[in-house]
Each structure stands twice: as structure tokens, then as C-alpha cells.
mmCIF file with all atom_site columns, C-alpha atoms and ligand atoms in Angstrom:
data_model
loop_
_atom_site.group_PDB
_atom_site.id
_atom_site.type_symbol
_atom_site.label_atom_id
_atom_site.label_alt_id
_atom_site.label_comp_id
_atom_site.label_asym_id
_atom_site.label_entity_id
_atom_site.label_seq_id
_atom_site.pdbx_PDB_ins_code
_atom_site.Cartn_x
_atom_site.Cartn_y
_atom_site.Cartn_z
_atom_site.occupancy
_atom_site.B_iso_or_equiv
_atom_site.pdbx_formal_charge
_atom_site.auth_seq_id
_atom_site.auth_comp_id
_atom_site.auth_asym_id
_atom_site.auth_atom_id
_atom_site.pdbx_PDB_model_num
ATOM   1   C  CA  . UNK A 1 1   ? 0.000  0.000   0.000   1.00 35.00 ? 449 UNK A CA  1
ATOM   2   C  CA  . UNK A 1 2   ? 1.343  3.290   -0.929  1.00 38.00 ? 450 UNK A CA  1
ATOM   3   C  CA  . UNK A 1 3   ? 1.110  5.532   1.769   1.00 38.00 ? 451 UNK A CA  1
ATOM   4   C  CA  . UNK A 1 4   ? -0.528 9.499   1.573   1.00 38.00 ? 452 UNK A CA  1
ATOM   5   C  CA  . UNK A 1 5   ? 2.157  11.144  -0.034  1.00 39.00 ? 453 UNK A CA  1
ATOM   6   C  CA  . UNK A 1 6   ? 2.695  10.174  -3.480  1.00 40.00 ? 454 UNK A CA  1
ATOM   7   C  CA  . UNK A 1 7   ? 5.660  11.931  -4.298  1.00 46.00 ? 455 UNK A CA  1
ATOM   8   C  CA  . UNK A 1 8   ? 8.238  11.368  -2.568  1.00 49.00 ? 456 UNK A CA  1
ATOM   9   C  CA  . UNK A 1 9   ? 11.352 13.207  -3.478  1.00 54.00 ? 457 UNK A CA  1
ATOM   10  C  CA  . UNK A 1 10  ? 14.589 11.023  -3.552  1.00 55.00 ? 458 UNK A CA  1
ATOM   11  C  CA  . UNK A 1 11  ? 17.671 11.896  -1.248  1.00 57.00 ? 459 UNK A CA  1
ATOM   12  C  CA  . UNK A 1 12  ? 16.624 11.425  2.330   1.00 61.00 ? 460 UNK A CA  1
ATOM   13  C  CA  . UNK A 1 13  ? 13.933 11.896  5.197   1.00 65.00 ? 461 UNK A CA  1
ATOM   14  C  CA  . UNK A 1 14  ? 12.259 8.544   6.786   1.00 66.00 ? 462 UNK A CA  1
ATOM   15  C  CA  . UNK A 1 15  ? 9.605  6.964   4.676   1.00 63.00 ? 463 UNK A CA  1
ATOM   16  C  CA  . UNK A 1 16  ? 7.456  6.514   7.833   1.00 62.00 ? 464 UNK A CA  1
ATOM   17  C  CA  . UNK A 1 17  ? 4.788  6.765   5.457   1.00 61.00 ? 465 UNK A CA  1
ATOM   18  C  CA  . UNK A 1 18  ? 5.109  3.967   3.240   1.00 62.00 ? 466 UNK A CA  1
ATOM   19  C  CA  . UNK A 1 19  ? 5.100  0.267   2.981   1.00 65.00 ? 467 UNK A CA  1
ATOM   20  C  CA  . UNK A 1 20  ? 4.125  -1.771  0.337   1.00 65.00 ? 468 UNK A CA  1
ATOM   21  C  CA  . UNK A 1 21  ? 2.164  -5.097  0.025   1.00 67.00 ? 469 UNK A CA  1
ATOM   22  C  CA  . UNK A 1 22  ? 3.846  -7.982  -1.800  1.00 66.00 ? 470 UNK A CA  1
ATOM   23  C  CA  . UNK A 1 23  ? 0.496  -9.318  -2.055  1.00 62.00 ? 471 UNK A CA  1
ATOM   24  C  CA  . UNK A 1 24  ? -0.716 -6.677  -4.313  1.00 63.00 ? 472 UNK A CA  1
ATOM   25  C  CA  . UNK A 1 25  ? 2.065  -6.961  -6.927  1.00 62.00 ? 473 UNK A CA  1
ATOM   26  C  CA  . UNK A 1 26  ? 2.503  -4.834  -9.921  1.00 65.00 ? 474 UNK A CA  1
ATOM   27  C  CA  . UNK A 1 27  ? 2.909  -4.667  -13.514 1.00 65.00 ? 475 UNK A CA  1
ATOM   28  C  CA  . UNK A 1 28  ? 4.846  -0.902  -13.091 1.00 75.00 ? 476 UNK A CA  1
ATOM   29  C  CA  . UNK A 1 29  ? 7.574  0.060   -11.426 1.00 81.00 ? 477 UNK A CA  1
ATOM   30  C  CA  . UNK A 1 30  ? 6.661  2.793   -8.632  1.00 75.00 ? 478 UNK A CA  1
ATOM   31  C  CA  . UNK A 1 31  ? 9.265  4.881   -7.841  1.00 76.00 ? 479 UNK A CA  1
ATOM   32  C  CA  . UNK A 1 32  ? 9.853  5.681   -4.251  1.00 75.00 ? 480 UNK A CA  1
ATOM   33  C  CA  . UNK A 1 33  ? 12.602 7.829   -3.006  1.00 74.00 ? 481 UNK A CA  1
ATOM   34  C  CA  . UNK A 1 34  ? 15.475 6.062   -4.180  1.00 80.00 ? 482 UNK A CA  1
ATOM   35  C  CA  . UNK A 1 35  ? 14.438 3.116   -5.182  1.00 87.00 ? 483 UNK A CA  1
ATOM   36  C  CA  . UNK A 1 36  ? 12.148 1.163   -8.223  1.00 90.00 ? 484 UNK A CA  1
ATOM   37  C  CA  . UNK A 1 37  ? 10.485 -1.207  -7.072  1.00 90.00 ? 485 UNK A CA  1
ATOM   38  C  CA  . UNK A 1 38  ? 8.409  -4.821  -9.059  1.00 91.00 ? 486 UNK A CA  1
ATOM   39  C  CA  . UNK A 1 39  ? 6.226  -6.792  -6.887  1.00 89.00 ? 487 UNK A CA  1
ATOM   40  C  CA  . UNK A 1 40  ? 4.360  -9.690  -8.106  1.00 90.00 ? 488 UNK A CA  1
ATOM   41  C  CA  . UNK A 1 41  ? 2.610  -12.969 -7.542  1.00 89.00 ? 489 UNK A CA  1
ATOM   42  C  CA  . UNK A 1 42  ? 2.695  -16.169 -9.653  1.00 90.00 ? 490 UNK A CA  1
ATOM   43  C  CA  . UNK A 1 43  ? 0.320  -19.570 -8.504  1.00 89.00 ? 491 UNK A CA  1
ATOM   44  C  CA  . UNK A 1 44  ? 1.955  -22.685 -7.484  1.00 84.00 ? 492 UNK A CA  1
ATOM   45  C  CA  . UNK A 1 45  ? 1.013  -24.181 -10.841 1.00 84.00 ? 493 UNK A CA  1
ATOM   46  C  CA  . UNK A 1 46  ? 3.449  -22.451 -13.231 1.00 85.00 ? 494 UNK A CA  1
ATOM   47  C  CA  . UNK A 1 47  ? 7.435  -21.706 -14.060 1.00 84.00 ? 495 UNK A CA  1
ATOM   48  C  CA  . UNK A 1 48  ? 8.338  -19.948 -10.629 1.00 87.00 ? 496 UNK A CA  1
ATOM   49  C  CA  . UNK A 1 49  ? 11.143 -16.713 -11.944 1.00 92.00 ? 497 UNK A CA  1
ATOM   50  C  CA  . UNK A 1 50  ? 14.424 -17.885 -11.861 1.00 92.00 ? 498 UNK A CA  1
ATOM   51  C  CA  . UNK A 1 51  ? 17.132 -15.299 -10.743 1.00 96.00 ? 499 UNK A CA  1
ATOM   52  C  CA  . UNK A 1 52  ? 20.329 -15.854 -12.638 1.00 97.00 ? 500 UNK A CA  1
ATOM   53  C  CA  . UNK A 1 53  ? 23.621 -14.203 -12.343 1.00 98.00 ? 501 UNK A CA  1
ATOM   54  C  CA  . UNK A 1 54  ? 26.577 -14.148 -15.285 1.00 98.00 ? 502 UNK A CA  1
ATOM   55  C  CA  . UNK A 1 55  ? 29.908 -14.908 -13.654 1.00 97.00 ? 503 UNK A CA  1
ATOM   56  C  CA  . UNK A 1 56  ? 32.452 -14.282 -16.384 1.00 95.00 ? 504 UNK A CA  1
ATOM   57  C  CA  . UNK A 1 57  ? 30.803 -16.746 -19.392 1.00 96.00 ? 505 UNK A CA  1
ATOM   58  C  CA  . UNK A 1 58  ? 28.647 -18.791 -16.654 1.00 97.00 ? 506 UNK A CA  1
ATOM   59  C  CA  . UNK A 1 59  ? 25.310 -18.117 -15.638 1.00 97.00 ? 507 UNK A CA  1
ATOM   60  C  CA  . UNK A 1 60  ? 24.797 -19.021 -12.196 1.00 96.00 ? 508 UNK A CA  1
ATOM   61  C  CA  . UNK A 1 61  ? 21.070 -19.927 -10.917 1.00 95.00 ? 509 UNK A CA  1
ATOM   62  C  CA  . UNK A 1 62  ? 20.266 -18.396 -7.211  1.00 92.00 ? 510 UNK A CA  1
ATOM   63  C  CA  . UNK A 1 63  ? 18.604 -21.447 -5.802  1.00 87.00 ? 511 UNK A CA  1
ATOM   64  C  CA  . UNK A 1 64  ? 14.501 -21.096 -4.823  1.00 83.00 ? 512 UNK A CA  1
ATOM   65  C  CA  . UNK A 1 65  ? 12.622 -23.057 -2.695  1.00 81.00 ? 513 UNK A CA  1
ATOM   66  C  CA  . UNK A 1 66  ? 8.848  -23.791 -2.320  1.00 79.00 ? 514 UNK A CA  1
ATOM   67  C  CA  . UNK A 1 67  ? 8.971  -23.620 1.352   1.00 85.00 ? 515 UNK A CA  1
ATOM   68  C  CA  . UNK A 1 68  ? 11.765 -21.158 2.527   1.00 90.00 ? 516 UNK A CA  1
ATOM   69  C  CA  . UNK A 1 69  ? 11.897 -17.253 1.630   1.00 93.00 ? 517 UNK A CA  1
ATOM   70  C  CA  . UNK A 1 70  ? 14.747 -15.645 0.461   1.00 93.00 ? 518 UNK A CA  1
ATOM   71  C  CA  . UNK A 1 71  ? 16.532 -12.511 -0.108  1.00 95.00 ? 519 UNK A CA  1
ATOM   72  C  CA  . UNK A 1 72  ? 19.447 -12.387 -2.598  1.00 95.00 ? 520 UNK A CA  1
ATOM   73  C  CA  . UNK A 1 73  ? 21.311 -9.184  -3.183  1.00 96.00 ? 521 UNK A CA  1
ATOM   74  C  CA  . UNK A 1 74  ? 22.651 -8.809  -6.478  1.00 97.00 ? 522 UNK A CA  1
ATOM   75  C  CA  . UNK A 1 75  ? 25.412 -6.273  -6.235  1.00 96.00 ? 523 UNK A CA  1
ATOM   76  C  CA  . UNK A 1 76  ? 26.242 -3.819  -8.681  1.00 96.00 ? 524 UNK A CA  1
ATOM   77  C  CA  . UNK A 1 77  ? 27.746 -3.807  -11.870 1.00 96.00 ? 525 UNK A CA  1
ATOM   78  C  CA  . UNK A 1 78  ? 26.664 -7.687  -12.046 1.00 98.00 ? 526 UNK A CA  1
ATOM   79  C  CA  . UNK A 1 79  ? 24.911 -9.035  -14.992 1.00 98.00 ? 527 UNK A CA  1
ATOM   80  C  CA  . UNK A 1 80  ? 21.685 -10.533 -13.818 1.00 98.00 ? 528 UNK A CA  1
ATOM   81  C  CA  . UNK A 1 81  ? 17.949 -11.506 -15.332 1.00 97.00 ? 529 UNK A CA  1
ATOM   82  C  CA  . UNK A 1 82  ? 14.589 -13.016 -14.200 1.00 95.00 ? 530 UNK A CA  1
ATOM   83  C  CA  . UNK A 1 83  ? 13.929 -16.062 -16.136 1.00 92.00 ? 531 UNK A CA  1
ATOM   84  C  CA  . UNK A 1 84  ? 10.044 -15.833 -17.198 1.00 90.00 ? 532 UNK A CA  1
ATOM   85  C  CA  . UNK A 1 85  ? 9.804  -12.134 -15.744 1.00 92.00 ? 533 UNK A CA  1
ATOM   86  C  CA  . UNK A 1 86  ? 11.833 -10.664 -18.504 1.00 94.00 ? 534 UNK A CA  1
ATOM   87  C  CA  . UNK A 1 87  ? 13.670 -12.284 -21.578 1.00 95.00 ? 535 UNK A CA  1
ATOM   88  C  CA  . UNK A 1 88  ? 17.098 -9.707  -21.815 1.00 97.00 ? 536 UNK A CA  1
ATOM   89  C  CA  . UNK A 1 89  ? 19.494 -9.287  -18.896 1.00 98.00 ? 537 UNK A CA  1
ATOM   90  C  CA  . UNK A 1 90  ? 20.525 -6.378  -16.724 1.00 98.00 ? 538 UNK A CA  1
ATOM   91  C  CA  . UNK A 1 91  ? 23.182 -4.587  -14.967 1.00 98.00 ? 539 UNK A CA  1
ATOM   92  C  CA  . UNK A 1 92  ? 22.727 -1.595  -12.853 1.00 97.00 ? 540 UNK A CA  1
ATOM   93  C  CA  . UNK A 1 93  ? 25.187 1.197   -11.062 1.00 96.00 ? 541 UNK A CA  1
ATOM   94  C  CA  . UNK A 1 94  ? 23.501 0.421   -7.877  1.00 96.00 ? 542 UNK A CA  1
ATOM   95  C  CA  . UNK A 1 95  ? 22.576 -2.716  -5.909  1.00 96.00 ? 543 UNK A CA  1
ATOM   96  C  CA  . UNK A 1 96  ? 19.463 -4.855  -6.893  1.00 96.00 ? 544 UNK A CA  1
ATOM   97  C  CA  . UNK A 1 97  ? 17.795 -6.942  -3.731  1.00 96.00 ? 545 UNK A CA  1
ATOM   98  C  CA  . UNK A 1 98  ? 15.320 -9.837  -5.021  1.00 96.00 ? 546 UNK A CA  1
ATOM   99  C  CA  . UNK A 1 99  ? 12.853 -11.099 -2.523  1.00 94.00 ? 547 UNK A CA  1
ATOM   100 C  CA  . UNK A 1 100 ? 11.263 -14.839 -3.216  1.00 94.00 ? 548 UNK A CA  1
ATOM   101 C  CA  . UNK A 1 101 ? 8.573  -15.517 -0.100  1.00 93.00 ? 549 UNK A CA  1
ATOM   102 C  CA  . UNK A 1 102 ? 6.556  -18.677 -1.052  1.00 90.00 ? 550 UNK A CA  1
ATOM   103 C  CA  . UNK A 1 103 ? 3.276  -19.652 0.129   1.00 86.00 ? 551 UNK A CA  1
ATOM   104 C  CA  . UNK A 1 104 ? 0.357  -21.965 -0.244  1.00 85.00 ? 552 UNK A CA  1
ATOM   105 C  CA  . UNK A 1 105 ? -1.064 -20.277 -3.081  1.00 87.00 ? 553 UNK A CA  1
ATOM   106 C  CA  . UNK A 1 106 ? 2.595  -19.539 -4.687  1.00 90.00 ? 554 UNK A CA  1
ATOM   107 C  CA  . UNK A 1 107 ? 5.117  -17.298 -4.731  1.00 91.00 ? 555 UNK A CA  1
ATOM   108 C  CA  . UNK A 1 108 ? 5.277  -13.154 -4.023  1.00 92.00 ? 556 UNK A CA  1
ATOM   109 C  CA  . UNK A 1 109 ? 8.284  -11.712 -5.082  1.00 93.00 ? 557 UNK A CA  1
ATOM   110 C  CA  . UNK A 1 110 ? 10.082 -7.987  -4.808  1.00 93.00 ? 558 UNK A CA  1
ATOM   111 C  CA  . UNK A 1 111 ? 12.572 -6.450  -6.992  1.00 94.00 ? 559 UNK A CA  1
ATOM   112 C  CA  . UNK A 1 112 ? 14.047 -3.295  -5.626  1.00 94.00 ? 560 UNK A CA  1
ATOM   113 C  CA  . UNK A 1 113 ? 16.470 -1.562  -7.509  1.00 95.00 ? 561 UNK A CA  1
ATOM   114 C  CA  . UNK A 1 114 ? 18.320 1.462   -5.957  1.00 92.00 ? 562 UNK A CA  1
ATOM   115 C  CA  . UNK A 1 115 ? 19.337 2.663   -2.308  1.00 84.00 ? 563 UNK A CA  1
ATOM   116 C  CA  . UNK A 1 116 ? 21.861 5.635   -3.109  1.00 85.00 ? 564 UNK A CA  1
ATOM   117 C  CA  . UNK A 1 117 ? 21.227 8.899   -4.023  1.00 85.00 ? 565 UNK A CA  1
ATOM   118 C  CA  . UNK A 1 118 ? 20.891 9.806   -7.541  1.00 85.00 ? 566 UNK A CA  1
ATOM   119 C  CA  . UNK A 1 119 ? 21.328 6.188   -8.630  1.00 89.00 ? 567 UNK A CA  1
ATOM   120 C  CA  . UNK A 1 120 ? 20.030 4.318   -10.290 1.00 91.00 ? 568 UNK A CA  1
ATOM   121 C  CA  . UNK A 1 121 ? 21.979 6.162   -12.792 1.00 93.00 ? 569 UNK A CA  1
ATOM   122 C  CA  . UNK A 1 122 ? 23.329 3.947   -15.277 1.00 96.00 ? 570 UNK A CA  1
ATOM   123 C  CA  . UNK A 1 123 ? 21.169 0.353   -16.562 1.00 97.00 ? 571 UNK A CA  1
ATOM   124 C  CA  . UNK A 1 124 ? 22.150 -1.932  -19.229 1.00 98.00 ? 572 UNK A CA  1
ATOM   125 C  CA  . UNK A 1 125 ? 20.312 -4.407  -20.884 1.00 98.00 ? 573 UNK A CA  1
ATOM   126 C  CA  . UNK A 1 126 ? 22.038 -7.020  -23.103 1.00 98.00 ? 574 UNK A CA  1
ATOM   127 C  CA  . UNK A 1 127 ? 21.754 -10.725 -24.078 1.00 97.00 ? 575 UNK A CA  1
ATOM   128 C  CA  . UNK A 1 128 ? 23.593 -13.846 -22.899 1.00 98.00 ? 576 UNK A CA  1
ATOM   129 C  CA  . UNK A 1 129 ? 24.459 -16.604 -25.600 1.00 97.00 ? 577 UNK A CA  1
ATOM   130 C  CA  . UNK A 1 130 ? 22.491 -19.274 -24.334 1.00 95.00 ? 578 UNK A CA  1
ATOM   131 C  CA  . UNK A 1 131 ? 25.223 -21.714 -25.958 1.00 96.00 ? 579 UNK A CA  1
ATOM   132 C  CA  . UNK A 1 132 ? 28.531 -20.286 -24.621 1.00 97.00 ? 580 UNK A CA  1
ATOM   133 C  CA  . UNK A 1 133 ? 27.694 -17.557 -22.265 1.00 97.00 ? 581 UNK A CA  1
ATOM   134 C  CA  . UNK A 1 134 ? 28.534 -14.896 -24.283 1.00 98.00 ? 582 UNK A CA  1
ATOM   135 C  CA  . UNK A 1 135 ? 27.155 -11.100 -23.433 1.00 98.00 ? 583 UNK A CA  1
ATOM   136 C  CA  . UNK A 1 136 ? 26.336 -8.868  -26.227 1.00 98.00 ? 584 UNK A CA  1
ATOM   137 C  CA  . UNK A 1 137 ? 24.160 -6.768  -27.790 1.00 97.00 ? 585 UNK A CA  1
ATOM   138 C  CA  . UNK A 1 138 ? 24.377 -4.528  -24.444 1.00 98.00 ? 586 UNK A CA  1
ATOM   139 C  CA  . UNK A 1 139 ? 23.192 -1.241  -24.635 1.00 98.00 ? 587 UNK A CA  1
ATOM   140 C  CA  . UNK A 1 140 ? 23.295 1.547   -21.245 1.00 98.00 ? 588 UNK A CA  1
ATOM   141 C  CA  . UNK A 1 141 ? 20.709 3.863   -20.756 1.00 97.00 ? 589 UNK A CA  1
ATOM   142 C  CA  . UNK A 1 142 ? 21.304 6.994   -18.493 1.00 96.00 ? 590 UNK A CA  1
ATOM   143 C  CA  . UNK A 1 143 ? 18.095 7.331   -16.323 1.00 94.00 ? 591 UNK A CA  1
ATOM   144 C  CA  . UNK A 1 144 ? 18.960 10.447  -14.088 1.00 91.00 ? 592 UNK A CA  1
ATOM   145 C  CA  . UNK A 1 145 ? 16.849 12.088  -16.255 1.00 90.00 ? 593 UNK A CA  1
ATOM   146 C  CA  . UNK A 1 146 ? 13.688 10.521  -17.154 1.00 89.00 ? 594 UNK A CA  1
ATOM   147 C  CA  . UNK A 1 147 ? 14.392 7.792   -14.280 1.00 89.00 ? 595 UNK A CA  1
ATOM   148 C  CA  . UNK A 1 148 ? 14.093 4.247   -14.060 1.00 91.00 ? 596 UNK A CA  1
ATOM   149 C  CA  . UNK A 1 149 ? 11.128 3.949   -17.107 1.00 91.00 ? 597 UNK A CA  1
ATOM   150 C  CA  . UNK A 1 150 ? 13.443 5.473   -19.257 1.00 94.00 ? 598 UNK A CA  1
ATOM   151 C  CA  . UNK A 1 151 ? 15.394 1.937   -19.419 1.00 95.00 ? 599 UNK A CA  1
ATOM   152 C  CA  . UNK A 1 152 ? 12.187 0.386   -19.505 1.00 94.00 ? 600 UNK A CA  1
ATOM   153 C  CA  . UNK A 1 153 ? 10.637 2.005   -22.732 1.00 94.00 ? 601 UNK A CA  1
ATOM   154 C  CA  . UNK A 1 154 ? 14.493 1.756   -24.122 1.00 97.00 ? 602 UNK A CA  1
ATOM   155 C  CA  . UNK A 1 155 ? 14.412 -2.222  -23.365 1.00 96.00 ? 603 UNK A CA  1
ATOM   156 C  CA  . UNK A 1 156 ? 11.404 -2.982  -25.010 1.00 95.00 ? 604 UNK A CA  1
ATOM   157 C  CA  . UNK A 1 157 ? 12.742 -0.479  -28.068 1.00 96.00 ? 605 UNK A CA  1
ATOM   158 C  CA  . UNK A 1 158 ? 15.445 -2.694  -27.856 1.00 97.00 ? 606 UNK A CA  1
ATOM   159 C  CA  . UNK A 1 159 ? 13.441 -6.215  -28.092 1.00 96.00 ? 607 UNK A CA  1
ATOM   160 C  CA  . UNK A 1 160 ? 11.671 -5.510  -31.105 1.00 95.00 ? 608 UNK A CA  1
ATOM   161 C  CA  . UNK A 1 161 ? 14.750 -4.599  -32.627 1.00 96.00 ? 609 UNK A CA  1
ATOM   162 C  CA  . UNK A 1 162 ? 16.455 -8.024  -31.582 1.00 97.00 ? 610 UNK A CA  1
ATOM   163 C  CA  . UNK A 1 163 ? 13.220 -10.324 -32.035 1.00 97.00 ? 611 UNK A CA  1
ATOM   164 C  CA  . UNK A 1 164 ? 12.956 -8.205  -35.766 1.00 96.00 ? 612 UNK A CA  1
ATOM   165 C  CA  . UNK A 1 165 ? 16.700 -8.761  -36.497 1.00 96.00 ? 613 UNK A CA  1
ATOM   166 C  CA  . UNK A 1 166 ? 18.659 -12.210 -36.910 1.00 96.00 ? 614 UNK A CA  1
ATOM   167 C  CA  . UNK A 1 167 ? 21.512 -10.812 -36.876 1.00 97.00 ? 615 UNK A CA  1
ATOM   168 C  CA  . UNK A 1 168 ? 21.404 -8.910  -33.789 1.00 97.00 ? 616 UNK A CA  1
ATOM   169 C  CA  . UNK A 1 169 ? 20.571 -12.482 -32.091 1.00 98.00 ? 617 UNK A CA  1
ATOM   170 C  CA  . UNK A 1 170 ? 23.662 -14.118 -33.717 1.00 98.00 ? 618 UNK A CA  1
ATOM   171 C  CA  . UNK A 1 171 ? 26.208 -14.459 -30.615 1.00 98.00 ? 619 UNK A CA  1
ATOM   172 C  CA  . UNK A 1 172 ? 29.469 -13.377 -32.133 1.00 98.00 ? 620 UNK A CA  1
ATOM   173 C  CA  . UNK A 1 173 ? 31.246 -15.691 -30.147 1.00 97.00 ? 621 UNK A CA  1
ATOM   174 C  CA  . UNK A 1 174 ? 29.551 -18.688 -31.258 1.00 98.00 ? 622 UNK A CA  1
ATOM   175 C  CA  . UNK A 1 175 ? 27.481 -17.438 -33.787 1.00 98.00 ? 623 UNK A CA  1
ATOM   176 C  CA  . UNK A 1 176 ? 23.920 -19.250 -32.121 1.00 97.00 ? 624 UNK A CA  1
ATOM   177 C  CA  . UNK A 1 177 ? 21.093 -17.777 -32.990 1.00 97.00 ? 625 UNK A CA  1
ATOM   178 C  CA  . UNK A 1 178 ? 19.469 -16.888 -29.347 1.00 97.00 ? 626 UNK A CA  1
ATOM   179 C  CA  . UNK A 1 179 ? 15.270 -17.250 -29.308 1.00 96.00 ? 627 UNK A CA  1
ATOM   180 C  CA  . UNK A 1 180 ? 13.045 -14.473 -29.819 1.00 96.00 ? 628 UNK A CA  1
ATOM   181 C  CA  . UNK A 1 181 ? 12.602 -12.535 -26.173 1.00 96.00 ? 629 UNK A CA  1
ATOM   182 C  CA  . UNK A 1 182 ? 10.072 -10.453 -24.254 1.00 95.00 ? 630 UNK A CA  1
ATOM   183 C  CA  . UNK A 1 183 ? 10.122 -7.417  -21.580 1.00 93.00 ? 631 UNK A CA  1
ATOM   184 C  CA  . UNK A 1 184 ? 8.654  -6.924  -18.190 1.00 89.00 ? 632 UNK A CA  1
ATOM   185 C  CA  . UNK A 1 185 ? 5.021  -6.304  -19.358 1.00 86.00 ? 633 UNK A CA  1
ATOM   186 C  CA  . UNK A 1 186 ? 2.462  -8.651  -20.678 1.00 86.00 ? 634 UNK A CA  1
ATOM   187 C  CA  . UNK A 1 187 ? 0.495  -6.090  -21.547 1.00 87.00 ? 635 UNK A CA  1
ATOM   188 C  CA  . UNK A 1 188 ? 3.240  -4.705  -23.889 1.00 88.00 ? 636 UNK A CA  1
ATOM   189 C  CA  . UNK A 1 189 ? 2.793  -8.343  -25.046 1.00 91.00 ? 637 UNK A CA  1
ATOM   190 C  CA  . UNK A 1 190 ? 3.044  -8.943  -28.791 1.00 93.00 ? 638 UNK A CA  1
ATOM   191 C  CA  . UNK A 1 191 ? 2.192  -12.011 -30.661 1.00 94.00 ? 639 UNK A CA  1
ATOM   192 C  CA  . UNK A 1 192 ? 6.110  -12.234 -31.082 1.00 94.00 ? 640 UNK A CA  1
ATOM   193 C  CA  . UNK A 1 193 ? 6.708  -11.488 -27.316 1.00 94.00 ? 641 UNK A CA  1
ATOM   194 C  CA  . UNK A 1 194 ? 3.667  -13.387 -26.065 1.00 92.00 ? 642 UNK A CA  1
ATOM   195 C  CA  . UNK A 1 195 ? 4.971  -16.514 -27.622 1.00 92.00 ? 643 UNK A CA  1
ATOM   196 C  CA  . UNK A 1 196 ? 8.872  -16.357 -26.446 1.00 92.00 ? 644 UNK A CA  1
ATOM   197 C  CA  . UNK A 1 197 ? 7.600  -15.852 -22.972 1.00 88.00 ? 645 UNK A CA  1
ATOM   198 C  CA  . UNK A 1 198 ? 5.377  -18.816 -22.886 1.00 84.00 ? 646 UNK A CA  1
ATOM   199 C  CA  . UNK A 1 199 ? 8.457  -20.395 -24.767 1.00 84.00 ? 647 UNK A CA  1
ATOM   200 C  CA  . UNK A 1 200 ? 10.970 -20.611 -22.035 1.00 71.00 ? 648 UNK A CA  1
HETATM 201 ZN ZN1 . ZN  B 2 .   ? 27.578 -18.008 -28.109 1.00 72.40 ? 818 ZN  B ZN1 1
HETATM 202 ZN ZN1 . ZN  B 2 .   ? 27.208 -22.504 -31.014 1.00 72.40 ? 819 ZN  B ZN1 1
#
């Protein structure tokens, strides 16, 4: 639940005022002081999200759990994506925390992005060869201006130009073609999208 003020300038001052329900979810990203913040919810009954990080060419899975809640804290600078929540991966000047609390009617999760003043300031988005590990295709948005949706319209800019583009998917390492992808939002779901989420 967002609290009475709904503006809430970055940079300081307690944020007696809010707290927010991971019950509720979101499809946005609400901005709050310094941070962005995704909630969501997904039933028991399909693909839980899947938090990966890249470690040089490797792409190491945070484990989940269907009984036990967890908090991972992706720091910065580290390559990381959200299997089934988003198809690219990301990388941010600031540190990401990912919340996984699991329940009898599935799991709630948080993504909070942010903490320090004036950042985020700096977010990539990029692909990871699925055959050798590869990143590429990265691209950095600066978001002190128009904030953290400015990386989000610039992602999904991004994705049609990749799903469009053959070559763009070709890993030049390895030179396998990675699938078609998709962003945060269903509803920015195309036929394209729609299918390479329910793909994975
Ligand atoms: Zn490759
Ligand atoms: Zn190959």
C-alpha cells in the first residue's frame, strides 16, 4: 500500500509513510525515493522466476525453494535476469535486492532496484548466448533524467529490434542464434513477445 504522499522526493527523510504489500504486486515500477520497485505474484502451478547471475561466461542460478523465503542481493555492476519475468538481462550502477517468499497459493516476489542517491543512474540491458555464455548486444541507458522507465521504454525499443533482427541475435562468439525474447510487461505483449515468454 502506498502511503498518503505520493511523491516522494529522492535523497533522504524517513519513509514513515510507506510500505508496500507484496500481495498486491505490480505490472509498473513505482518509484519511491530512491528506489524502483516490481512486486508480483505467480500460482503454485506455473514456471516460478528464476534469478540468474553471469559470472564471467557462466550463468549461475540463485537457488529457490517452495517452502523457505529468500533474499538475494545482487550487487552492482553484475549481470543478472529473471527467467520468465523478462527475456534480456541487466546490470545496474547500484545494488538490486530480489525477494522470493513462497506460500500456499505460490510465490510473491520484490525487486528493488536502488538505495543511493541519484542512482540508479546507469542500466544496461544485453543478451547472454544461451550456448557459450557470451554477453552482447548490451546497450546503457542513463536514467537520471527521465528515471528508471526510461530503461524500460528503451528495453522494449530494444526487443523488437532483436526479435525483428537475426543478426542482432547471432552471438558473435559462437554465432547461435538466441530465441526471440520479451520485456517486463504482458500487456506490452506482442504475438512475437507473447509466444517467447510462454516459450521458455
Ligand atoms: Zn555463443
Ligand atoms: Zn554454437
Amino acid at each position: 500500500m502506498v502511503g498518503p504522499q505520493s511523491q516522494i522526493t529522492p535523497g533522504g527523510g524517513p519513509l514513515l509513510s510507506y510500505t508496500r504489500s507484496m500481495i498486491e504486486g505490480s505490472a509498473s515500477w513505482p518509484l519511491l525515493g530512491d528506489y524502483a520497485i516490481w512486486s508480483g505474484h505467480l500460482k503454485q502451478d506455473v514456471s516460478p522466476y528464476l534469478l540468474h547471475e553471469l559470472v564471467g561466461q557462466r550463468v549461475l542460478p540463485v537457488p529457490i525453494s517452495s517452502t523457505r523465503a529468500i533474499l538475494h542481493p545482487v550487487t552492482r555492476s553484475t549481470w543478472f535476469e529473471v527467467r520468465h519475468l523478462f527475456g534480456y538481462w541487466m546490470r545496474a550502477d547500484v545494488d538490486t535486492v530480489w525477494l522470493d517468499a513462497p506460500g500456499t497459493d505460490g510465490h510473491y516476489y520484490t525487486l528493488c532496484i536502488g538505495g543511493s542517491e541519484a542512482r540508479p543512474g546507469e542500466v544496461s540491458y544485453g543478451w547472454v548466448c544461451p550456448h557459450c555464455g557470451t554477453l552482447f548486444g548490451a546497450v546503457t541507458i542513463d536514467v537520471t533524467v527521465k528515471g528508471f522507465q526510461a530503461f524500460l521504454d528503451a528495453a522494449e525499443a530494444g526487443i523488437s529490434r532483436f526479435n525483428t533482427d537475426a543478426g542482432s541475435r547471432t552471438c558473435p562468439q559462437c554465432q547461435h542464434v538466441h530465441p526471440l525474447t520479451y520485456g517486463f510487461d504482458p500487456q506490452n505483449d506482442t504475438d512475437v513477445t507473447r509466444r517467447a515468454r510462454q516459450a521458455v
